[in-house]
PDB file of C-alpha atoms in Angstrom:
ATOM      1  CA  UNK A  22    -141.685   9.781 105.905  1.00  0.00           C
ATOM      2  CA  UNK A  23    -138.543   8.382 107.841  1.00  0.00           C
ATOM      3  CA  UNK A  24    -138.158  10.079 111.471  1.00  0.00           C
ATOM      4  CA  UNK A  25    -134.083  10.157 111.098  1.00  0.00           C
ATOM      5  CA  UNK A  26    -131.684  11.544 108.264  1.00  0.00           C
ATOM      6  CA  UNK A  27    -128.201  10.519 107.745  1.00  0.00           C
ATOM      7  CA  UNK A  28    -125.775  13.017 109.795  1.00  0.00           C
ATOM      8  CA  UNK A  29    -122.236  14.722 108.690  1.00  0.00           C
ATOM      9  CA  UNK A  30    -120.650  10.978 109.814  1.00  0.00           C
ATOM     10  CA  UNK A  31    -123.404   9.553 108.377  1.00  0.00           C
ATOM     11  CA  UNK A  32    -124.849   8.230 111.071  1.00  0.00           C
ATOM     12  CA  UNK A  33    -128.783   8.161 111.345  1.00  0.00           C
ATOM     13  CA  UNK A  34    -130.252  11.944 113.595  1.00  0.00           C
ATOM     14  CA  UNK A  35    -133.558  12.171 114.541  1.00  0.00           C
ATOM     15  CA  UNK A  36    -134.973  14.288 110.913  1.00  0.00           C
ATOM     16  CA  UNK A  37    -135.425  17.504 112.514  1.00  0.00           C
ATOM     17  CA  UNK A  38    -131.490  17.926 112.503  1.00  0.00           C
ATOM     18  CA  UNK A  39    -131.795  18.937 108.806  1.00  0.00           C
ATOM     19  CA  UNK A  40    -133.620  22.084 109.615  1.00  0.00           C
ATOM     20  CA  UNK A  41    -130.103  24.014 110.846  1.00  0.00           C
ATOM     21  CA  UNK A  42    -126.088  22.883 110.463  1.00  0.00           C
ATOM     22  CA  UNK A  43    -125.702  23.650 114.289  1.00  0.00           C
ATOM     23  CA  UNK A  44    -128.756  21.274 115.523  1.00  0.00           C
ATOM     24  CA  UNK A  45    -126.365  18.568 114.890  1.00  0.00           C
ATOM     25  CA  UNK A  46    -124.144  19.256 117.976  1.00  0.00           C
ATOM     26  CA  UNK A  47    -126.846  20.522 120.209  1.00  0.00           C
ATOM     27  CA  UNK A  48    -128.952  16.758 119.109  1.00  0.00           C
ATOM     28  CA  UNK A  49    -126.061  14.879 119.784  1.00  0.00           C
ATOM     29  CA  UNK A  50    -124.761  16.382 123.171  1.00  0.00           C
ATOM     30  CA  UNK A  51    -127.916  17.777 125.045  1.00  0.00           C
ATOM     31  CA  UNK A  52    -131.040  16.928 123.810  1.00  0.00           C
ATOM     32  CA  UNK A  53    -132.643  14.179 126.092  1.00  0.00           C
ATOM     33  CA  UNK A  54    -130.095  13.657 128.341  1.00  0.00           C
ATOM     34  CA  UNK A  55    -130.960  13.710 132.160  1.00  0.00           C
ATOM     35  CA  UNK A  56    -130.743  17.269 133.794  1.00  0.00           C
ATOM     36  CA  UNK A  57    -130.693  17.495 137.272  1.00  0.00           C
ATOM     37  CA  UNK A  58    -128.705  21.315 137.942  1.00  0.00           C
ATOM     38  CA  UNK A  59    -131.251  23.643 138.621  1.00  0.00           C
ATOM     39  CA  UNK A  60    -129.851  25.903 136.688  1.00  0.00           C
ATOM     40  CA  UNK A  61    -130.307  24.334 133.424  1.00  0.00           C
ATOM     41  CA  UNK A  62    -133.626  23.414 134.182  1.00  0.00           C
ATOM     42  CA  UNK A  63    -134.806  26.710 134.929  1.00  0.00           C
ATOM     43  CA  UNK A  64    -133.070  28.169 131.918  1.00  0.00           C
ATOM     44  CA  UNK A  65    -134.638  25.621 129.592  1.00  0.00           C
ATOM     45  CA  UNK A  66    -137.852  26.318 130.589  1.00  0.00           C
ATOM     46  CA  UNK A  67    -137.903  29.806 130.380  1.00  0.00           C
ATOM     47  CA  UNK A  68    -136.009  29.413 126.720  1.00  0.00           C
ATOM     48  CA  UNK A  69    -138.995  27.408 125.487  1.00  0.00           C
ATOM     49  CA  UNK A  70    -141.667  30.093 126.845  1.00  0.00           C
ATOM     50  CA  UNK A  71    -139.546  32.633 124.850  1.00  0.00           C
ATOM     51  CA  UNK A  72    -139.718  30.037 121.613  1.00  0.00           C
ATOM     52  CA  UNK A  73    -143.371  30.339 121.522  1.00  0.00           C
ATOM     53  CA  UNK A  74    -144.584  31.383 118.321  1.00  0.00           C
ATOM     54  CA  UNK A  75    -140.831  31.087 116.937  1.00  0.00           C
ATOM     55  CA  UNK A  76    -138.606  28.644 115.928  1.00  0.00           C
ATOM     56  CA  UNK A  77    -135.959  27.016 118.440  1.00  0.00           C
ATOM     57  CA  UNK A  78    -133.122  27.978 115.825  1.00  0.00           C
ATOM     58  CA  UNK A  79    -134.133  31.449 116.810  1.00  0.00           C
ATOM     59  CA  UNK A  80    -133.391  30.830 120.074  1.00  0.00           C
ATOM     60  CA  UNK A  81    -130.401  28.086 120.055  1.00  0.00           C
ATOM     61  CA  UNK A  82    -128.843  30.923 118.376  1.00  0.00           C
ATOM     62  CA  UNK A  83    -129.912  34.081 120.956  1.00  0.00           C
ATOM     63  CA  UNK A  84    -128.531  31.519 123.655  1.00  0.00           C
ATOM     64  CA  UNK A  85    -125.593  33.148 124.811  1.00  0.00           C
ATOM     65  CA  UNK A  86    -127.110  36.629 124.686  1.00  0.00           C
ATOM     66  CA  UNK A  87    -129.979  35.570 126.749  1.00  0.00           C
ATOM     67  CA  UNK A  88    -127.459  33.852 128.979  1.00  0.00           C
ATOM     68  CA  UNK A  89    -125.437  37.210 129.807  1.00  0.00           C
ATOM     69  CA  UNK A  90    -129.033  38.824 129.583  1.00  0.00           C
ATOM     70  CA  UNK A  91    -130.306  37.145 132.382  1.00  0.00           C
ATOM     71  CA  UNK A  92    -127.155  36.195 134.727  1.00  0.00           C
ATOM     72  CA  UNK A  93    -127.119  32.721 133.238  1.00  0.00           C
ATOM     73  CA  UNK A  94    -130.248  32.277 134.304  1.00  0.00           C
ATOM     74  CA  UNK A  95    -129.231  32.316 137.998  1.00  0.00           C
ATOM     75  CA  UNK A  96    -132.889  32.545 139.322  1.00  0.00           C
ATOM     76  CA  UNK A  97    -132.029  33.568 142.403  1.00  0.00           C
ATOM     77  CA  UNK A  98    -130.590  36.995 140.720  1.00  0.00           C
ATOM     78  CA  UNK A  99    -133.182  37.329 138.410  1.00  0.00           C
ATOM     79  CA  UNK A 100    -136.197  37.034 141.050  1.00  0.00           C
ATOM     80  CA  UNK A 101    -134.302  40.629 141.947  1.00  0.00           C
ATOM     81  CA  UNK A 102    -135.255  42.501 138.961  1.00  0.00           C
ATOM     82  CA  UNK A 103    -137.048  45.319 138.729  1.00  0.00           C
ATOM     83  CA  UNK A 104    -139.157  47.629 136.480  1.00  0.00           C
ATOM     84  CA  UNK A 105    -135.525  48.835 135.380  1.00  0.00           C
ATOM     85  CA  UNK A 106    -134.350  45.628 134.364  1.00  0.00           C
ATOM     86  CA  UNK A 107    -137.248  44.767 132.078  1.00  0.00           C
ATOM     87  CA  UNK A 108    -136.738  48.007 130.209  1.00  0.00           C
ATOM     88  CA  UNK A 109    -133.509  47.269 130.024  1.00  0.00           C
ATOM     89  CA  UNK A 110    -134.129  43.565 128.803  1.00  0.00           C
ATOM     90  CA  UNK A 111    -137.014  45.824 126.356  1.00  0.00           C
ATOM     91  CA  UNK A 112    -133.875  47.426 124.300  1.00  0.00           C
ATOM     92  CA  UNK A 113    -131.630  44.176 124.130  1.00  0.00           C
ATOM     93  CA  UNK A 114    -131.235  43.152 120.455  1.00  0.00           C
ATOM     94  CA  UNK A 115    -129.692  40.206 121.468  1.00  0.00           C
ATOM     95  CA  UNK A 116    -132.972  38.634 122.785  1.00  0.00           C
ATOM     96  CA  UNK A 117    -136.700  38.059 121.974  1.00  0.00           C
ATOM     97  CA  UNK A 118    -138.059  41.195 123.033  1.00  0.00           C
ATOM     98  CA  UNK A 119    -140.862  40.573 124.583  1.00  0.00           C
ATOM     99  CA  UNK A 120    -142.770  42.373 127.956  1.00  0.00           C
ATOM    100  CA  UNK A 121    -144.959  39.177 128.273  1.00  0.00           C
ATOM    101  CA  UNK A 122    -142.467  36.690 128.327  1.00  0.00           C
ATOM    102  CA  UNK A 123    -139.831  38.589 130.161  1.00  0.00           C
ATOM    103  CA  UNK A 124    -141.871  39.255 132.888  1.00  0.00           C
ATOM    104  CA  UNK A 125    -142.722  35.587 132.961  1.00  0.00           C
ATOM    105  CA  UNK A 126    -139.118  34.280 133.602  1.00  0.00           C
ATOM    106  CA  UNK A 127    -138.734  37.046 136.452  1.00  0.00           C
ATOM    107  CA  UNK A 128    -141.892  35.629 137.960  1.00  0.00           C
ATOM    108  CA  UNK A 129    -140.759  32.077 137.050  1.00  0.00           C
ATOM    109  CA  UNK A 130    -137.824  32.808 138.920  1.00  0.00           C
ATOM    110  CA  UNK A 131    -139.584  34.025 141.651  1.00  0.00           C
ATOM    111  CA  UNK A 132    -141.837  30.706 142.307  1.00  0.00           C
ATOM    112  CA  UNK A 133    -138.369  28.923 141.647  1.00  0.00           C
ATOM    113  CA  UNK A 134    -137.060  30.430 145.009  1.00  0.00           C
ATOM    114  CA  UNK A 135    -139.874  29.653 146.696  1.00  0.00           C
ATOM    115  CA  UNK A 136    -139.975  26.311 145.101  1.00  0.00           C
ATOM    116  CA  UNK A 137    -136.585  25.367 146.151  1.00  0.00           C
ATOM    117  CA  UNK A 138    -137.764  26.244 149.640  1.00  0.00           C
ATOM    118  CA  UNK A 139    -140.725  23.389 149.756  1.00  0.00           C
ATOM    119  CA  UNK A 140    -138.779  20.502 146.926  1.00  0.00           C
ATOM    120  CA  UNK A 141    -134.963  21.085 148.099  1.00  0.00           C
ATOM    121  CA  UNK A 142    -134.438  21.454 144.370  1.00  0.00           C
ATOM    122  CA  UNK A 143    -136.109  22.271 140.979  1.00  0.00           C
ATOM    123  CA  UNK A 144    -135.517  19.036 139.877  1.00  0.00           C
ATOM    124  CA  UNK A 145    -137.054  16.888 142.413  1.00  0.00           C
ATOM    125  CA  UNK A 146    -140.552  18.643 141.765  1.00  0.00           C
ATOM    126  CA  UNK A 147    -139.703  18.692 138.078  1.00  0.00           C
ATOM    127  CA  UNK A 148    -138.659  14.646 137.561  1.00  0.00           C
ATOM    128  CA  UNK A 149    -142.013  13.903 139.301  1.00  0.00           C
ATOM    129  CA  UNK A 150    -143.061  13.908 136.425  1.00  0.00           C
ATOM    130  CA  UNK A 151    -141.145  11.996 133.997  1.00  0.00           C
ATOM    131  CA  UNK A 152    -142.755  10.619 131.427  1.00  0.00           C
ATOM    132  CA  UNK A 153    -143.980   6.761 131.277  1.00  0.00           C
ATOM    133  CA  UNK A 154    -142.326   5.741 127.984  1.00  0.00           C
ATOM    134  CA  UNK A 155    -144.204   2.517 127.896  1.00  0.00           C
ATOM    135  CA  UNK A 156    -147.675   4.465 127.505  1.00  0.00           C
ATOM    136  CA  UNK A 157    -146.600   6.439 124.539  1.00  0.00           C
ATOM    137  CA  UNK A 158    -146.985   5.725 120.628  1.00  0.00           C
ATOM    138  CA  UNK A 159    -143.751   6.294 118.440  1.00  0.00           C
ATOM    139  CA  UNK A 160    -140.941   8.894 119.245  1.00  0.00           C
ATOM    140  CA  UNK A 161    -141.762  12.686 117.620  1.00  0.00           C
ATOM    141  CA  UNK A 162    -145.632  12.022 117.249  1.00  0.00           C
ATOM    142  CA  UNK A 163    -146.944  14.039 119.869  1.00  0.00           C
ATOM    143  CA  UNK A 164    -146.561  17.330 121.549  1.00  0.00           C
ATOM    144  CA  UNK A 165    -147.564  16.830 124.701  1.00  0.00           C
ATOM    145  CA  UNK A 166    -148.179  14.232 127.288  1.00  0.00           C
ATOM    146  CA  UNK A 167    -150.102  13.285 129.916  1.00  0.00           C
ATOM    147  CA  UNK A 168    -147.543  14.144 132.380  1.00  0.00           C
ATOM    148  CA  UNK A 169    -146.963  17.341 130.595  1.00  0.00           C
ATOM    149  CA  UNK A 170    -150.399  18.375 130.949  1.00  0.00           C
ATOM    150  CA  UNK A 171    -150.297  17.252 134.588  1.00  0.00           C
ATOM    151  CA  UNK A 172    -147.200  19.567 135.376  1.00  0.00           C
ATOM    152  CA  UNK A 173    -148.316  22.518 133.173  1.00  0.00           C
ATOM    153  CA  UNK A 174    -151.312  22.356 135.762  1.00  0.00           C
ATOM    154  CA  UNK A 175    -148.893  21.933 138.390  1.00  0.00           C
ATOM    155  CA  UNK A 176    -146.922  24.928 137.443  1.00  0.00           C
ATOM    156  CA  UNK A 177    -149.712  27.298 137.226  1.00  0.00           C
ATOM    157  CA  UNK A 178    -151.240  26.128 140.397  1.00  0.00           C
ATOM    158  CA  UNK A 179    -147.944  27.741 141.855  1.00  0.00           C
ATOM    159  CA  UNK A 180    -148.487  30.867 140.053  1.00  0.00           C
ATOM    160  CA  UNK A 181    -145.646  30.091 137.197  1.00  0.00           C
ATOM    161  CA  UNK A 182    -146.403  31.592 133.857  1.00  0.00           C
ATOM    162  CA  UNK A 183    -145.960  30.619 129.945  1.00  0.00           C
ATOM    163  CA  UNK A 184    -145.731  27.045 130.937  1.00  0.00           C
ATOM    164  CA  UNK A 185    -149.065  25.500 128.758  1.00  0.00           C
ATOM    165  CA  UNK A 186    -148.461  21.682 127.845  1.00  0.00           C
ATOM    166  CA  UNK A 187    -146.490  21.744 124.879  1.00  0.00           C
ATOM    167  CA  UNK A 188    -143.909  23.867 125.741  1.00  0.00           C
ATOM    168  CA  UNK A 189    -143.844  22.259 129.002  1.00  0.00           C
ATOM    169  CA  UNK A 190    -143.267  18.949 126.564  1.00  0.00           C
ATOM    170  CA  UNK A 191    -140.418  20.432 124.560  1.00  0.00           C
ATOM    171  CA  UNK A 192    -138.919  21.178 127.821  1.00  0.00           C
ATOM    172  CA  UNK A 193    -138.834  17.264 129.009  1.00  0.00           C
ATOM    173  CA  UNK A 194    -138.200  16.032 125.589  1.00  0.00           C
ATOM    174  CA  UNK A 195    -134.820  18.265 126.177  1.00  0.00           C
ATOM    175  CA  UNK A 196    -133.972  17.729 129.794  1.00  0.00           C
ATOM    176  CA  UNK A 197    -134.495  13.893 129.532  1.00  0.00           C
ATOM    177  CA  UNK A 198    -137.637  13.519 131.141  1.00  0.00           C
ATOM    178  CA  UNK A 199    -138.948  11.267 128.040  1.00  0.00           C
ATOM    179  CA  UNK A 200    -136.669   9.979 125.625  1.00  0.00           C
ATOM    180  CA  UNK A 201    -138.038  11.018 122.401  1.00  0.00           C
ATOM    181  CA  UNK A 202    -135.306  10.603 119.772  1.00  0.00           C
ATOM    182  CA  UNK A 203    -136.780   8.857 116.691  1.00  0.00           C
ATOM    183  CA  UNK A 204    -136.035   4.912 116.640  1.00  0.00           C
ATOM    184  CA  UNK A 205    -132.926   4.139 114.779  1.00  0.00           C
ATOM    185  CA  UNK A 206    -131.583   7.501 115.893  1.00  0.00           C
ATOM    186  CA  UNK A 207    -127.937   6.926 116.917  1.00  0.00           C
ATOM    187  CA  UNK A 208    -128.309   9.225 119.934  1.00  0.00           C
ATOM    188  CA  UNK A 209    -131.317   7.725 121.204  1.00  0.00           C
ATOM    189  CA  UNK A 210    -129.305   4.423 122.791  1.00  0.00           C
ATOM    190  CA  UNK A 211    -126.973   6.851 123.869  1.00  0.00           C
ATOM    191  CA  UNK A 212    -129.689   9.234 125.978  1.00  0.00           C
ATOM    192  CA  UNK A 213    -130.710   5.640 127.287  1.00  0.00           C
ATOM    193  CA  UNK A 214    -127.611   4.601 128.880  1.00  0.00           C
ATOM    194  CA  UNK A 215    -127.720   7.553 130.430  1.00  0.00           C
ATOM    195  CA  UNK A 216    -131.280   7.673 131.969  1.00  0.00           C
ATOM    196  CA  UNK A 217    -130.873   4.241 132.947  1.00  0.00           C
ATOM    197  CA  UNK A 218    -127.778   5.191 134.923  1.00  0.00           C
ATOM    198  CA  UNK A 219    -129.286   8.758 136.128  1.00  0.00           C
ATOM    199  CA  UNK A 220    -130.048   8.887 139.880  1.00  0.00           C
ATOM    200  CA  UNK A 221    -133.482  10.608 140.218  1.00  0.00           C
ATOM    201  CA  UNK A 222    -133.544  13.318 141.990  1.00  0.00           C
ATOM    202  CA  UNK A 223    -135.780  12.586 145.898  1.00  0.00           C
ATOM    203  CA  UNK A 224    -138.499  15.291 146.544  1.00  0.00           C
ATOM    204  CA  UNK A 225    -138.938  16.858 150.084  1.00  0.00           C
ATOM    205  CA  UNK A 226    -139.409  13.878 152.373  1.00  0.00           C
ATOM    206  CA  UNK A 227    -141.423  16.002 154.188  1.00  0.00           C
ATOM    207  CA  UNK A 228    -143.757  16.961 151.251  1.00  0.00           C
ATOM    208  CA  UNK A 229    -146.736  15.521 151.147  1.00  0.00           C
TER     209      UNK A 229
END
């Protein structure tokens, strides 16, 4: 079975494109290239705990909602919320309402401040652990890595929750931690132009 269909310019996309029109834009213009804004990491994260059990069409199209939900995801903000929040979170439509996972971003967010704190930044604990391209099969036939299973660890060491391997692989197949567009995917030289030119982000010096 081919790993990439033809797209609207017909252009081979990695095959999972098919699945929804609007996967099209979000393939070509975000998925795999570098992140380094905390920000975006720590929303990403948190959307792929809520995406558990669901689809990510689900969820690519509660963005926005979960967005404004959530103060864009400002995890600074949301480490503030309260018992009142979450109830208030419990009777948005606009989300996936769910206690579990909502209380897992606000504690997320939580052991994000505190992260900050000890890294500098999200990103320079999180790009630790970018994936080794060289010691993995063909794009798209796994979901998870070795490095994924090493930061899931990581993560709950630190107390964060809904962060098992292969959500914690969807993440870094998204942020750009492994480029895992399909061969022959169009986008896929594209993402690595742009990891080759990406400046990783340096941990705490003082870190051991």
């Amino acid at each position: 079975m081919s790993q990439t269909i033809s797209g609207p310019d017909n252009q081979p996309r990695c095959a999972w494109c098919a699945a929804a029109p609007e996967f099209f834009d979000y393939h070509d213009n975000e998925w795999g290239f570098p992140v380094d804004d905390d920000i975006r990491l720590f929303e990403k994260i948190c959307l792929e705990s809520f995406q558990s059990g669901l689809s990510w069409r689900t969820i690519l199209a509660k963005r926005e909602n979960f967005r404004r939900a959530f103060h864009g995801f400002d995890f600074y903000r949301v480490a503030e919320f309260t018992e009142q929040d979450i109830e208030r979170l419990l009777q948005d439509e606009g989300i996936v309402r769910h206690r579990g996972k909502i209380e897992a971003v606000i504690n997320n967010a939580r052991r994000a401040c505190e992260m900050v704190k000890e890294y500098h930044s999200l990103a320079a604990f999180f790009w630790q652990y970018e994936t080794d391209e060289a010691s993995l099969n063909a794009p798209q036939t796994r979901s998870s890595s070795p490095e994924s299973v090493a930061l899931s660890k990581a993560l709950k060491k630190i107390g964060w929750k809904f962060v098992g391997p292969t959500t914690v692989y969807a993440f870094m197949q998204a942020m750009g931690l492994v480029n895992d567009h399909a061969e022959g995917c169009i986008t896929r030289t594209e993402v690595a132009k742009a990891r080759k030119k990406f400046q990783r982000p340096a941990a705490n010096p003082d870190h051991p």
